[in-house]
Coordinates of C-alpha atoms in Angstrom, one line a residue:
Chain C
X21 CA -23.7 -14.2 -21.2
X22 CA -21.0 -13.1 -18.9
X23 CA -21.9 -12.5 -15.2
X24 CA -21.5 -8.8 -14.4
X25 CA -20.7 -7.6 -10.9
X26 CA -20.7 -4.1 -9.5
X27 CA -18.5 -2.9 -6.7
X28 CA -18.3 0.6 -5.2
X29 CA -15.2 2.1 -3.6
X30 CA -14.4 5.4 -1.9
X31 CA -11.2 7.1 -2.9
X32 CA -9.4 7.2 0.4
X33 CA -6.9 9.8 1.6
X34 CA -4.1 7.2 1.5
X35 CA -5.0 6.3 -2.1
X36 CA -3.9 9.8 -3.3
X37 CA -0.5 11.3 -3.9
X38 CA 0.9 14.8 -3.5
X39 CA -0.7 15.8 -6.7
X40 CA -4.0 15.3 -4.9
X41 CA -5.2 12.6 -7.3
X42 CA -5.3 8.8 -7.1
X43 CA -1.8 7.2 -7.0
X44 CA -2.2 4.9 -10.0
X45 CA -1.3 1.5 -8.4
X46 CA -4.5 1.9 -6.4
X47 CA -6.6 1.2 -9.5
X48 CA -4.9 -2.3 -9.7
X49 CA -5.7 -3.0 -6.0
X50 CA -9.3 -2.1 -6.9
X51 CA -9.1 -4.4 -10.0
X52 CA -8.1 -7.2 -7.7
X53 CA -10.9 -6.4 -5.2
X54 CA -13.4 -6.2 -8.0
X55 CA -12.4 -9.6 -9.3
X56 CA -12.9 -11.0 -5.8
X57 CA -16.5 -9.6 -5.8
X58 CA -17.1 -11.1 -9.3
X59 CA -16.2 -14.5 -7.9
X60 CA -18.4 -14.0 -4.8
X61 CA -21.3 -13.0 -7.1
X62 CA -20.7 -16.3 -9.0
X63 CA -20.9 -18.2 -5.7
X64 CA -17.1 -18.9 -5.8
X65 CA -14.4 -18.3 -3.3
X66 CA -11.3 -17.1 -5.2
X67 CA -7.9 -18.1 -3.7
X68 CA -9.2 -20.0 -0.8
X69 CA -7.0 -19.7 2.3
X70 CA -9.4 -21.1 4.9
X71 CA -7.0 -24.1 5.4
X72 CA -4.3 -21.5 6.3
X73 CA -2.3 -22.3 3.2
X74 CA -2.7 -21.3 -0.4
X75 CA -2.6 -24.1 -2.9
X76 CA -4.6 -23.1 -5.9
X77 CA -5.9 -19.8 -7.3
X78 CA -5.8 -17.1 -9.9
X79 CA -2.4 -15.3 -10.3
X80 CA -2.0 -12.7 -12.9
X81 CA -0.1 -12.9 -16.2
X82 CA -0.9 -9.4 -17.3
X83 CA -2.8 -6.3 -16.5
X84 CA -3.4 -3.0 -18.2
X85 CA -5.4 0.1 -17.4
X86 CA -6.2 3.4 -19.2
X87 CA -6.7 6.3 -16.9
X88 CA -9.4 8.7 -18.4
X89 CA -10.1 11.2 -15.6
X90 CA -8.2 11.9 -12.4
X91 CA -10.2 11.3 -9.2
X92 CA -9.6 12.8 -5.8
X93 CA -10.1 12.0 -2.1
X94 CA -13.7 11.4 -1.1
X95 CA -15.0 10.5 -4.5
X96 CA -17.0 7.3 -5.0
X97 CA -16.2 5.2 -8.0
X98 CA -18.4 2.3 -9.2
X99 CA -16.7 -0.6 -10.9
X100 CA -18.4 -3.0 -13.3
X101 CA -16.6 -6.3 -13.9
X102 CA -17.0 -9.2 -16.2
X103 CA -15.0 -12.0 -17.9
X104 CA -14.6 -11.0 -21.5
X105 CA -12.6 -14.0 -22.8
X106 CA -12.0 -17.6 -21.6
X107 CA -8.9 -19.7 -22.6
X108 CA -8.0 -23.1 -21.5
X109 CA -6.3 -22.0 -18.2
X110 CA -6.5 -18.2 -18.7
X111 CA -9.3 -15.7 -18.6
X112 CA -9.5 -11.9 -19.1
X113 CA -11.6 -9.8 -16.8
X114 CA -12.6 -6.3 -17.9
X115 CA -13.2 -3.6 -15.3
X116 CA -14.8 -0.2 -16.0
X117 CA -14.7 2.6 -13.4
X118 CA -17.3 5.4 -13.4
X119 CA -17.3 8.4 -11.2
X120 CA -20.2 10.3 -9.8
X121 CA -21.0 12.0 -13.1
X122 CA -21.3 8.7 -14.9
X123 CA -18.1 9.4 -16.9
X124 CA -15.5 6.6 -17.3
X125 CA -12.7 7.4 -14.9
X126 CA -10.6 4.3 -15.8
X127 CA -10.9 1.0 -17.6
X128 CA -8.7 -2.0 -18.2
X129 CA -8.2 -5.7 -17.9
X130 CA -6.6 -8.4 -15.9
X131 CA -5.4 -11.6 -17.5
X132 CA -5.3 -14.4 -14.9
X133 CA -4.6 -18.1 -15.1
X134 CA -5.9 -20.9 -12.9
X135 CA -2.8 -22.2 -11.1
X136 CA -1.5 -24.5 -8.4
X137 CA 1.6 -24.3 -6.3
X138 CA 3.2 -27.3 -4.5
X139 CA 6.4 -25.6 -3.2
X140 CA 8.0 -22.2 -3.5
X141 CA 7.1 -19.5 -6.1
X142 CA 9.0 -21.4 -8.8
X143 CA 6.6 -24.4 -8.6
X144 CA 3.6 -22.3 -9.6
X145 CA 2.0 -23.8 -12.8
X146 CA -1.1 -23.2 -14.9
X147 CA -3.8 -25.8 -14.8
X148 CA -7.1 -26.0 -16.7
X149 CA -9.8 -23.6 -15.6
X150 CA -12.4 -25.8 -13.8
X151 CA -15.6 -26.2 -15.9
X152 CA -17.8 -25.2 -12.9
X153 CA -15.8 -21.9 -12.5
X154 CA -16.1 -21.1 -16.2
X155 CA -19.8 -21.9 -16.2
X156 CA -20.6 -19.8 -13.1
X157 CA -18.7 -16.8 -14.6
X158 CA -20.8 -17.1 -17.8
X159 CA -18.4 -18.9 -20.1
Chain S
X21 CA 19.7 7.3 -27.8
X22 CA 17.4 7.0 -24.8
X23 CA 18.9 7.4 -21.4
X24 CA 18.8 4.1 -19.5
X25 CA 18.6 3.9 -15.7
X26 CA 18.9 0.9 -13.4
X27 CA 17.2 0.5 -10.1
X28 CA 17.2 -2.5 -7.7
X29 CA 14.5 -3.4 -5.3
X30 CA 14.0 -6.0 -2.6
X31 CA 10.7 -7.9 -2.6
X32 CA 9.5 -7.0 0.9
X33 CA 7.3 -9.2 3.1
X34 CA 4.5 -6.6 2.8
X35 CA 4.7 -6.7 -1.0
X36 CA 3.6 -10.4 -1.0
X37 CA 0.2 -11.9 -0.6
X38 CA -1.1 -15.1 1.0
X39 CA 0.0 -17.1 -2.1
X40 CA 3.5 -16.2 -1.1
X41 CA 4.3 -14.2 -4.2
X42 CA 4.3 -10.5 -5.1
X43 CA 0.9 -8.9 -4.9
X44 CA 0.7 -7.5 -8.5
X45 CA -0.1 -3.8 -7.8
X46 CA 3.4 -3.7 -6.2
X47 CA 5.0 -3.9 -9.7
X48 CA 3.3 -0.6 -10.6
X49 CA 4.6 1.1 -7.5
X50 CA 8.1 -0.1 -8.6
X51 CA 7.3 1.3 -12.1
X52 CA 6.6 4.7 -10.6
X53 CA 9.8 4.5 -8.4
X54 CA 11.9 3.5 -11.4
X55 CA 10.6 6.4 -13.5
X56 CA 11.5 8.7 -10.6
X57 CA 15.1 7.2 -10.8
X58 CA 15.2 7.7 -14.5
X59 CA 14.4 11.4 -14.0
X60 CA 17.1 11.7 -11.4
X61 CA 19.6 10.0 -13.7
X62 CA 18.6 12.7 -16.3
X63 CA 19.3 15.4 -13.7
X64 CA 15.6 16.2 -13.4
X65 CA 13.2 16.4 -10.5
X66 CA 9.9 14.7 -11.4
X67 CA 6.8 16.1 -9.8
X68 CA 8.5 18.8 -7.7
X69 CA 6.8 19.4 -4.4
X70 CA 9.5 21.4 -2.7
X71 CA 7.2 24.4 -2.7
X72 CA 4.8 22.3 -0.6
X73 CA 2.2 22.2 -3.5
X74 CA 2.1 20.2 -6.7
X75 CA 1.5 22.4 -9.8
X76 CA 3.1 20.4 -12.7
X77 CA 4.2 16.9 -13.3
X78 CA 3.7 13.6 -15.0
X79 CA 0.4 11.8 -14.4
X80 CA -0.4 8.5 -16.1
X81 CA -2.8 8.0 -18.9
X82 CA -2.1 4.3 -19.2
X83 CA 0.0 1.4 -17.8
X84 CA 0.4 -2.2 -18.6
X85 CA 2.6 -5.1 -17.3
X86 CA 3.2 -8.7 -18.3
X87 CA 4.1 -10.9 -15.3
X88 CA 6.5 -13.6 -16.5
X89 CA 7.8 -15.3 -13.3
X90 CA 6.4 -15.0 -9.8
X91 CA 8.9 -13.6 -7.2
X92 CA 8.8 -14.1 -3.5
X93 CA 9.9 -12.4 -0.3
X94 CA 13.6 -11.6 -0.1
X95 CA 14.4 -11.7 -3.8
X96 CA 16.1 -8.8 -5.4
X97 CA 14.9 -7.6 -8.7
X98 CA 16.7 -5.2 -11.0
X99 CA 14.7 -2.8 -13.2
X100 CA 15.9 -1.2 -16.4
X101 CA 14.0 1.8 -17.6
X102 CA 14.0 4.0 -20.7
X103 CA 11.7 6.2 -22.7
X104 CA 10.7 4.3 -25.8
X105 CA 8.5 6.9 -27.5
X106 CA 8.0 10.7 -27.2
X107 CA 4.8 12.5 -28.2
X108 CA 3.9 16.1 -28.0
X109 CA 2.8 15.9 -24.3
X110 CA 3.0 12.2 -23.8
X111 CA 5.9 9.8 -23.4
X112 CA 6.1 6.0 -22.9
X113 CA 8.6 4.5 -20.4
X114 CA 9.5 0.8 -20.7
X115 CA 10.5 -1.1 -17.5
X116 CA 12.1 -4.5 -17.6
X117 CA 12.5 -6.5 -14.3
X118 CA 15.0 -9.3 -14.0
X119 CA 15.4 -11.6 -11.1
X120 CA 18.7 -13.0 -9.6
X121 CA 18.9 -15.6 -12.4
X122 CA 18.8 -12.9 -15.1
X123 CA 15.4 -14.1 -16.3
X124 CA 12.7 -11.4 -17.0
X125 CA 10.3 -11.5 -14.1
X126 CA 8.0 -8.7 -15.5
X127 CA 8.0 -6.0 -18.1
X128 CA 5.7 -3.3 -19.2
X129 CA 5.1 0.4 -19.9
X130 CA 3.8 3.6 -18.4
X131 CA 2.3 6.2 -20.7
X132 CA 2.6 9.6 -19.0
X133 CA 1.7 13.1 -20.0
X134 CA 3.3 16.4 -18.9
X135 CA 0.5 18.2 -17.1
X136 CA -0.4 21.2 -15.0
X137 CA -3.2 21.7 -12.4
X138 CA -4.5 25.0 -11.3
X139 CA -7.4 23.9 -9.1
X140 CA -9.0 20.5 -8.2
X141 CA -8.5 17.2 -10.1
X142 CA -10.8 18.3 -12.8
X143 CA -8.5 21.2 -13.8
X144 CA -5.6 18.8 -14.7
X145 CA -4.6 19.3 -18.3
X146 CA -1.9 18.2 -20.7
X147 CA 0.8 20.6 -21.8
X148 CA 3.7 20.2 -24.1
X149 CA 6.7 18.2 -22.9
X150 CA 9.5 20.7 -22.2
X151 CA 12.3 20.5 -24.7
X152 CA 14.9 20.2 -22.0
X153 CA 13.1 17.3 -20.4
X154 CA 12.8 15.5 -23.7
X155 CA 16.5 16.2 -24.5
X156 CA 17.7 14.9 -21.2
X157 CA 15.7 11.7 -21.5
X158 CA 17.3 11.0 -24.8
X159 CA 14.5 12.2 -27.2
Chain H
X28 CA -20.6 12.8 25.0
X29 CA -18.2 11.8 22.2
X30 CA -19.7 11.2 18.8
X31 CA -19.3 7.5 17.9
X32 CA -19.0 6.3 14.3
X33 CA -19.0 2.8 12.9
X34 CA -17.3 1.7 9.8
X35 CA -17.0 -1.8 8.3
X36 CA -14.2 -3.0 6.2
X37 CA -13.5 -6.3 4.4
X38 CA -10.0 -7.8 4.7
X39 CA -8.9 -7.8 1.1
X40 CA -6.4 -10.3 -0.5
X41 CA -3.9 -7.5 -0.8
X42 CA -4.2 -6.6 2.9
X43 CA -2.7 -10.0 3.8
X44 CA 0.9 -11.3 3.8
X45 CA 2.5 -14.7 3.2
X46 CA 1.5 -15.8 6.7
X47 CA -2.1 -15.5 5.4
X48 CA -3.1 -12.9 8.0
X49 CA -3.4 -9.1 7.8
X50 CA -0.1 -7.3 7.2
X51 CA -0.2 -5.0 10.2
X52 CA 0.3 -1.5 8.5
X53 CA -3.2 -2.1 7.1
X54 CA -4.7 -1.5 10.5
X55 CA -3.3 2.0 10.4
X56 CA -4.8 2.6 7.0
X57 CA -8.1 1.5 8.4
X58 CA -7.6 3.8 11.4
X59 CA -7.1 6.7 9.0
X60 CA -10.2 5.7 7.0
X61 CA -12.2 5.3 10.2
X62 CA -11.3 8.8 11.4
X63 CA -12.4 10.2 8.0
X64 CA -15.8 8.5 8.6
X65 CA -15.9 10.0 12.1
X66 CA -15.5 13.4 10.6
X67 CA -18.1 12.8 8.0
X68 CA -20.5 11.6 10.7
X69 CA -19.8 14.9 12.5
X70 CA -20.7 16.8 9.3
X71 CA -17.0 17.8 8.8
X72 CA -14.7 17.3 5.8
X73 CA -11.3 16.3 7.1
X74 CA -8.3 17.5 5.1
X75 CA -10.2 19.3 2.4
X76 CA -8.5 19.2 -1.0
X77 CA -11.4 20.4 -3.1
X78 CA -9.3 23.5 -4.0
X79 CA -6.7 21.2 -5.4
X80 CA -4.2 22.0 -2.7
X81 CA -4.0 21.0 1.0
X82 CA -3.5 23.9 3.4
X83 CA -5.0 22.7 6.7
X84 CA -5.8 19.4 8.3
X85 CA -5.1 16.7 10.8
X86 CA -1.6 15.2 10.6
X87 CA -0.5 12.6 13.1
X88 CA 1.9 13.0 16.0
X89 CA 1.4 9.4 17.3
X90 CA -0.4 6.2 16.7
X91 CA -0.4 2.8 18.5
X92 CA -2.3 -0.4 18.1
X93 CA -2.6 -3.7 20.0
X94 CA -3.3 -6.7 17.7
X95 CA -5.5 -9.1 19.6
X96 CA -6.5 -11.7 17.1
X97 CA -5.2 -12.3 13.6
X98 CA -7.7 -11.9 10.7
X99 CA -7.6 -13.3 7.3
X100 CA -8.8 -12.7 3.7
X101 CA -12.6 -12.3 3.3
X102 CA -13.3 -11.5 7.0
X103 CA -15.4 -8.4 7.8
X104 CA -14.3 -6.2 10.6
X105 CA -16.3 -3.4 12.2
X106 CA -14.5 -0.4 13.6
X107 CA -16.0 1.9 16.3
X108 CA -14.3 5.3 16.6
X109 CA -14.6 8.2 19.0
X110 CA -12.4 11.1 20.3
X111 CA -11.4 10.2 23.8
X112 CA -9.4 13.3 24.6
X113 CA -9.2 16.9 23.4
X114 CA -6.2 19.2 23.9
X115 CA -5.6 22.7 22.6
X116 CA -4.5 21.6 19.2
X117 CA -4.3 17.8 19.6
X118 CA -7.0 15.2 20.0
X119 CA -6.9 11.4 20.5
X120 CA -9.2 9.1 18.6
X121 CA -9.8 5.5 19.8
X122 CA -10.6 2.8 17.3
X123 CA -11.8 -0.7 18.3
X124 CA -12.0 -3.4 15.7
X125 CA -14.4 -6.4 16.2
X126 CA -14.5 -9.5 14.0
X127 CA -17.6 -11.5 13.0
X128 CA -17.6 -13.3 16.4
X129 CA -17.8 -10.0 18.2
X130 CA -14.3 -10.4 19.6
X131 CA -11.9 -7.5 19.6
X132 CA -9.4 -8.1 16.8
X133 CA -7.4 -4.9 17.3
X134 CA -7.6 -1.6 19.2
X135 CA -5.6 1.5 19.4
X136 CA -5.4 5.3 19.1
X137 CA -4.3 8.0 16.8
X138 CA -3.0 11.3 18.2
X139 CA -3.6 14.1 15.7
X140 CA -3.1 17.8 15.7
X141 CA -4.9 20.5 13.8
X142 CA -2.2 22.0 11.5
X143 CA -1.6 24.4 8.7
X144 CA 1.1 24.4 6.0
X145 CA 2.2 27.4 4.0
X146 CA 5.2 26.0 2.2
X147 CA 7.0 22.7 2.2
X148 CA 6.8 19.9 4.9
X149 CA 9.0 22.0 7.3
X150 CA 6.4 24.8 7.4
X151 CA 3.8 22.5 9.0
X152 CA 2.7 23.9 12.4
X153 CA 0.0 23.2 15.0
X154 CA -2.9 25.6 15.4
X155 CA -5.8 25.6 17.8
X156 CA -8.5 23.0 17.2
X157 CA -11.5 25.0 15.9
X158 CA -14.3 25.2 18.4
X159 CA -16.9 24.0 15.9
X160 CA -14.8 20.9 15.1
X161 CA -14.4 20.1 18.8
X162 CA -18.1 20.7 19.4
X163 CA -19.2 18.5 16.6
X164 CA -16.9 15.6 17.7
X165 CA -18.5 15.8 21.1
X166 CA -15.9 17.8 23.0
Chain Y
X12 CA 24.6 -5.8 24.0
X13 CA 21.8 -5.7 21.5
X14 CA 22.7 -6.0 17.8
X15 CA 22.0 -2.7 16.0
X16 CA 21.2 -2.6 12.3
X17 CA 20.9 0.4 10.0
X18 CA 18.6 0.7 7.0
X19 CA 18.1 3.6 4.6
X20 CA 14.9 4.3 2.7
X21 CA 13.9 7.0 0.2
X22 CA 10.5 8.6 0.7
X23 CA 8.8 7.6 -2.5
X24 CA 6.0 9.6 -4.3
X25 CA 3.5 6.9 -3.4
X26 CA 4.4 7.0 0.3
X27 CA 3.1 10.6 0.5
X28 CA -0.5 11.9 0.7
X29 CA -2.2 15.0 -0.6
X30 CA -0.8 17.1 2.2
X31 CA 2.6 16.4 0.5
X32 CA 4.0 14.5 3.5
X33 CA 4.4 10.8 4.4
X34 CA 1.1 9.0 4.8
X35 CA 1.7 7.6 8.3
X36 CA 1.0 3.8 7.7
X37 CA 4.2 3.9 5.6
X38 CA 6.3 4.3 8.8
X39 CA 5.0 0.9 9.9
X40 CA 5.9 -0.7 6.6
X41 CA 9.4 0.7 7.1
X42 CA 9.4 -0.7 10.7
X43 CA 8.6 -4.1 9.3
X44 CA 11.3 -3.8 6.6
X45 CA 13.8 -2.6 9.2
X46 CA 13.1 -5.6 11.4
X47 CA 13.7 -7.9 8.5
X48 CA 17.1 -6.2 8.0
X49 CA 17.9 -6.6 11.7
X50 CA 17.3 -10.3 11.3
X51 CA 19.5 -10.5 8.2
X52 CA 22.2 -8.6 10.1
X53 CA 21.9 -11.4 12.8
X54 CA 22.3 -14.1 10.2
X55 CA 18.6 -15.1 10.5
X56 CA 15.9 -15.4 8.0
X57 CA 12.7 -14.0 9.4
X58 CA 9.4 -15.6 8.4
X59 CA 10.9 -18.2 6.0
X60 CA 8.7 -18.9 3.0
X61 CA 11.2 -20.8 0.9
X62 CA 9.1 -23.9 1.3
X63 CA 6.2 -22.0 -0.3
X64 CA 4.2 -22.0 2.9
X65 CA 4.6 -20.0 6.1
X66 CA 4.6 -22.2 9.3
X67 CA 6.5 -20.1 11.8
X68 CA 7.5 -16.5 12.3
X69 CA 7.1 -13.2 14.1
X70 CA 3.6 -11.7 14.0
X71 CA 2.9 -8.5 15.8
X72 CA 1.0 -8.0 19.1
X73 CA 1.5 -4.3 19.2
X74 CA 3.1 -1.3 17.5
X75 CA 3.4 2.4 18.3
X76 CA 5.2 5.3 16.7
X77 CA 5.7 9.0 17.5
X78 CA 5.9 11.2 14.5
X79 CA 8.3 14.1 15.2
X80 CA 8.9 15.9 11.9
X81 CA 7.0 15.5 8.6
X82 CA 9.1 14.2 5.7
X83 CA 8.4 14.6 2.0
X84 CA 9.0 13.0 -1.4
X85 CA 12.7 12.4 -2.2
X86 CA 14.0 12.6 1.3
X87 CA 16.2 9.9 2.6
X88 CA 15.6 8.5 6.1
X89 CA 18.0 6.3 8.0
X90 CA 16.5 3.8 10.5
X91 CA 18.4 2.4 13.4
X92 CA 16.9 -0.8 14.9
X93 CA 17.6 -3.0 17.9
X94 CA 15.7 -5.3 20.3
X95 CA 15.2 -3.5 23.6
X96 CA 13.5 -6.2 25.6
X97 CA 13.2 -10.0 25.4
X98 CA 10.3 -12.0 26.9
X99 CA 9.7 -15.7 26.8
X100 CA 8.0 -15.6 23.4
X101 CA 7.8 -11.8 22.8
X102 CA 10.4 -9.2 22.0
X103 CA 10.3 -5.5 21.5
X104 CA 12.2 -3.8 18.7
X105 CA 12.9 -0.1 18.8
X106 CA 13.2 1.9 15.5
X107 CA 14.6 5.4 15.3
X108 CA 14.3 7.4 12.0
X109 CA 16.6 10.3 11.3
X110 CA 16.3 12.6 8.3
X111 CA 19.2 14.3 6.4
X112 CA 19.7 16.9 9.1
X113 CA 20.2 14.2 11.7
X114 CA 17.0 15.1 13.5
X115 CA 14.7 12.3 14.7
X116 CA 11.8 12.2 12.2
X117 CA 10.0 9.3 13.9
X118 CA 10.6 6.7 16.5
X119 CA 8.6 3.8 17.9
X120 CA 8.5 0.1 18.7
X121 CA 7.1 -3.2 17.5
X122 CA 6.2 -5.9 19.9
X123 CA 6.4 -9.3 18.2
X124 CA 6.0 -12.9 19.3
X125 CA 7.5 -16.0 18.0
X126 CA 4.6 -18.0 16.7
X127 CA 3.5 -21.1 14.7
X128 CA 0.4 -21.8 12.7
X129 CA -0.9 -25.2 11.7
X130 CA -4.1 -24.3 10.0
X131 CA -6.1 -21.0 9.5
X132 CA -5.5 -17.7 11.2
X133 CA -7.2 -18.9 14.4
X134 CA -4.6 -21.6 14.9
X135 CA -1.8 -19.1 15.3
X136 CA -0.1 -19.5 18.7
X137 CA 2.9 -18.1 20.6
X138 CA 5.9 -20.4 21.2
X139 CA 9.1 -19.8 23.0
X140 CA 11.6 -17.6 21.3
X141 CA 14.4 -19.9 20.1
X142 CA 17.7 -19.5 22.2
X143 CA 19.7 -19.1 19.0
X144 CA 17.5 -16.3 17.8
X145 CA 17.7 -14.5 21.1
X146 CA 21.4 -14.9 21.3
X147 CA 22.0 -13.6 17.8
X148 CA 19.9 -10.5 18.4
X149 CA 22.0 -9.7 21.5
X150 CA 19.7 -11.1 24.2

């Protein structure tokens, strides 16, 4: 059974564009924030930087989102997140956004890998998803 | 033949995260900027706000991106954009990012509709893509 | 007595830069969000867009911030906000950020005007701050 | 004589808010980008991350901006940047934005320090501005 986390955001003034609705890259920022909450709910610290330097974490290899209903400034959206598939190094997180009426405002997925970096961006490489991480996320 | 536009961006310090690579929502900002350039190349003004108010434009119904190679601060990426499919109201724009080595750094699509809004966000509705717009974009 | 509001934010992964600390424009986004909460606490809706179009609101004429202590991903910051000066059309809001130790992480001000817009950006003009707004904010 | 650099930006759709004008934290992103260009013009690489890890760079201790004229989507702004004061570790960069009419759209300063970090955010500390950096920037 996958672990499910819930996270609520407010659509801020600066999240919206001149059409008066959410500027769509904001949904992907919320995806990333929601995945962080999913890890916290699992008792994990995603992309630990407490040493001051990032060595290991969860970069993206893909992301997609369907935008169902436009939202505007001041609305609250609740996001439900869970891992829907585990690979050797990769895992897919599904995020579903609902607005105040309960309607789905947006939904999509992030495909992440577990990765390590020893030098610059070019040195980033996939490693096996740790068993403990997989287990805590419900895999 | 679809119209093809090219747009170059620099990966800015603020586009990158503590892992030292592009924070992925930035690619979707660049998608949006690249679509704007595609419209300019077609002699069109996307999402006109010169009246001070937005009435008609091109909101998203979907977006997806595959991240092939991480990029870091100071790199230049070139983006090639074209419409790859036209529907009645919707159209799909493909964006391909290449880094300085010519390798594909990221690629994906935006699915947009032609839409009008007469009141709040709830009033947004799809309308037919104007013939002139379709023609200028190569459809 | 000025009305004082409190707002808590989490430093998100995407708020930080490759130095592993908050990318400074984020503080100004939090300023703007905190001012919105101050208005909500006063029973006011700042920059109403429920009609679908913005006509009147509170654009900035100045902003400044002193950054006292760097913060990193996962930290919670509490922001205390109040109007510290009222003019005819303008007003100055002071924001003080404290981290988990109680230390001031950042502090600064926004100078806003009450304004109306009838056409494009050039038509924006200052108008007198409504008495009710001033009264509710403690002026 | 201070070195002066010029940098041109386009006001993007996503830089603007529901009032149809620039969302003000964007000016501070442009400040940061303009300072990066000033360093490039001086033959310097600010905040080098080519090793994959940030050790030394130029964090902010203060920033302020006066917003003179609102700008909207599609406008081009030119930014002129120079160091206006050098301290032992700190230096103040002035940025002036002009719109297409030549009018000042915004102007302000960043106060930065030269700093090093050996561990987490708390370990960040000011060090003396290298002579070569000061010299190249015109100090």
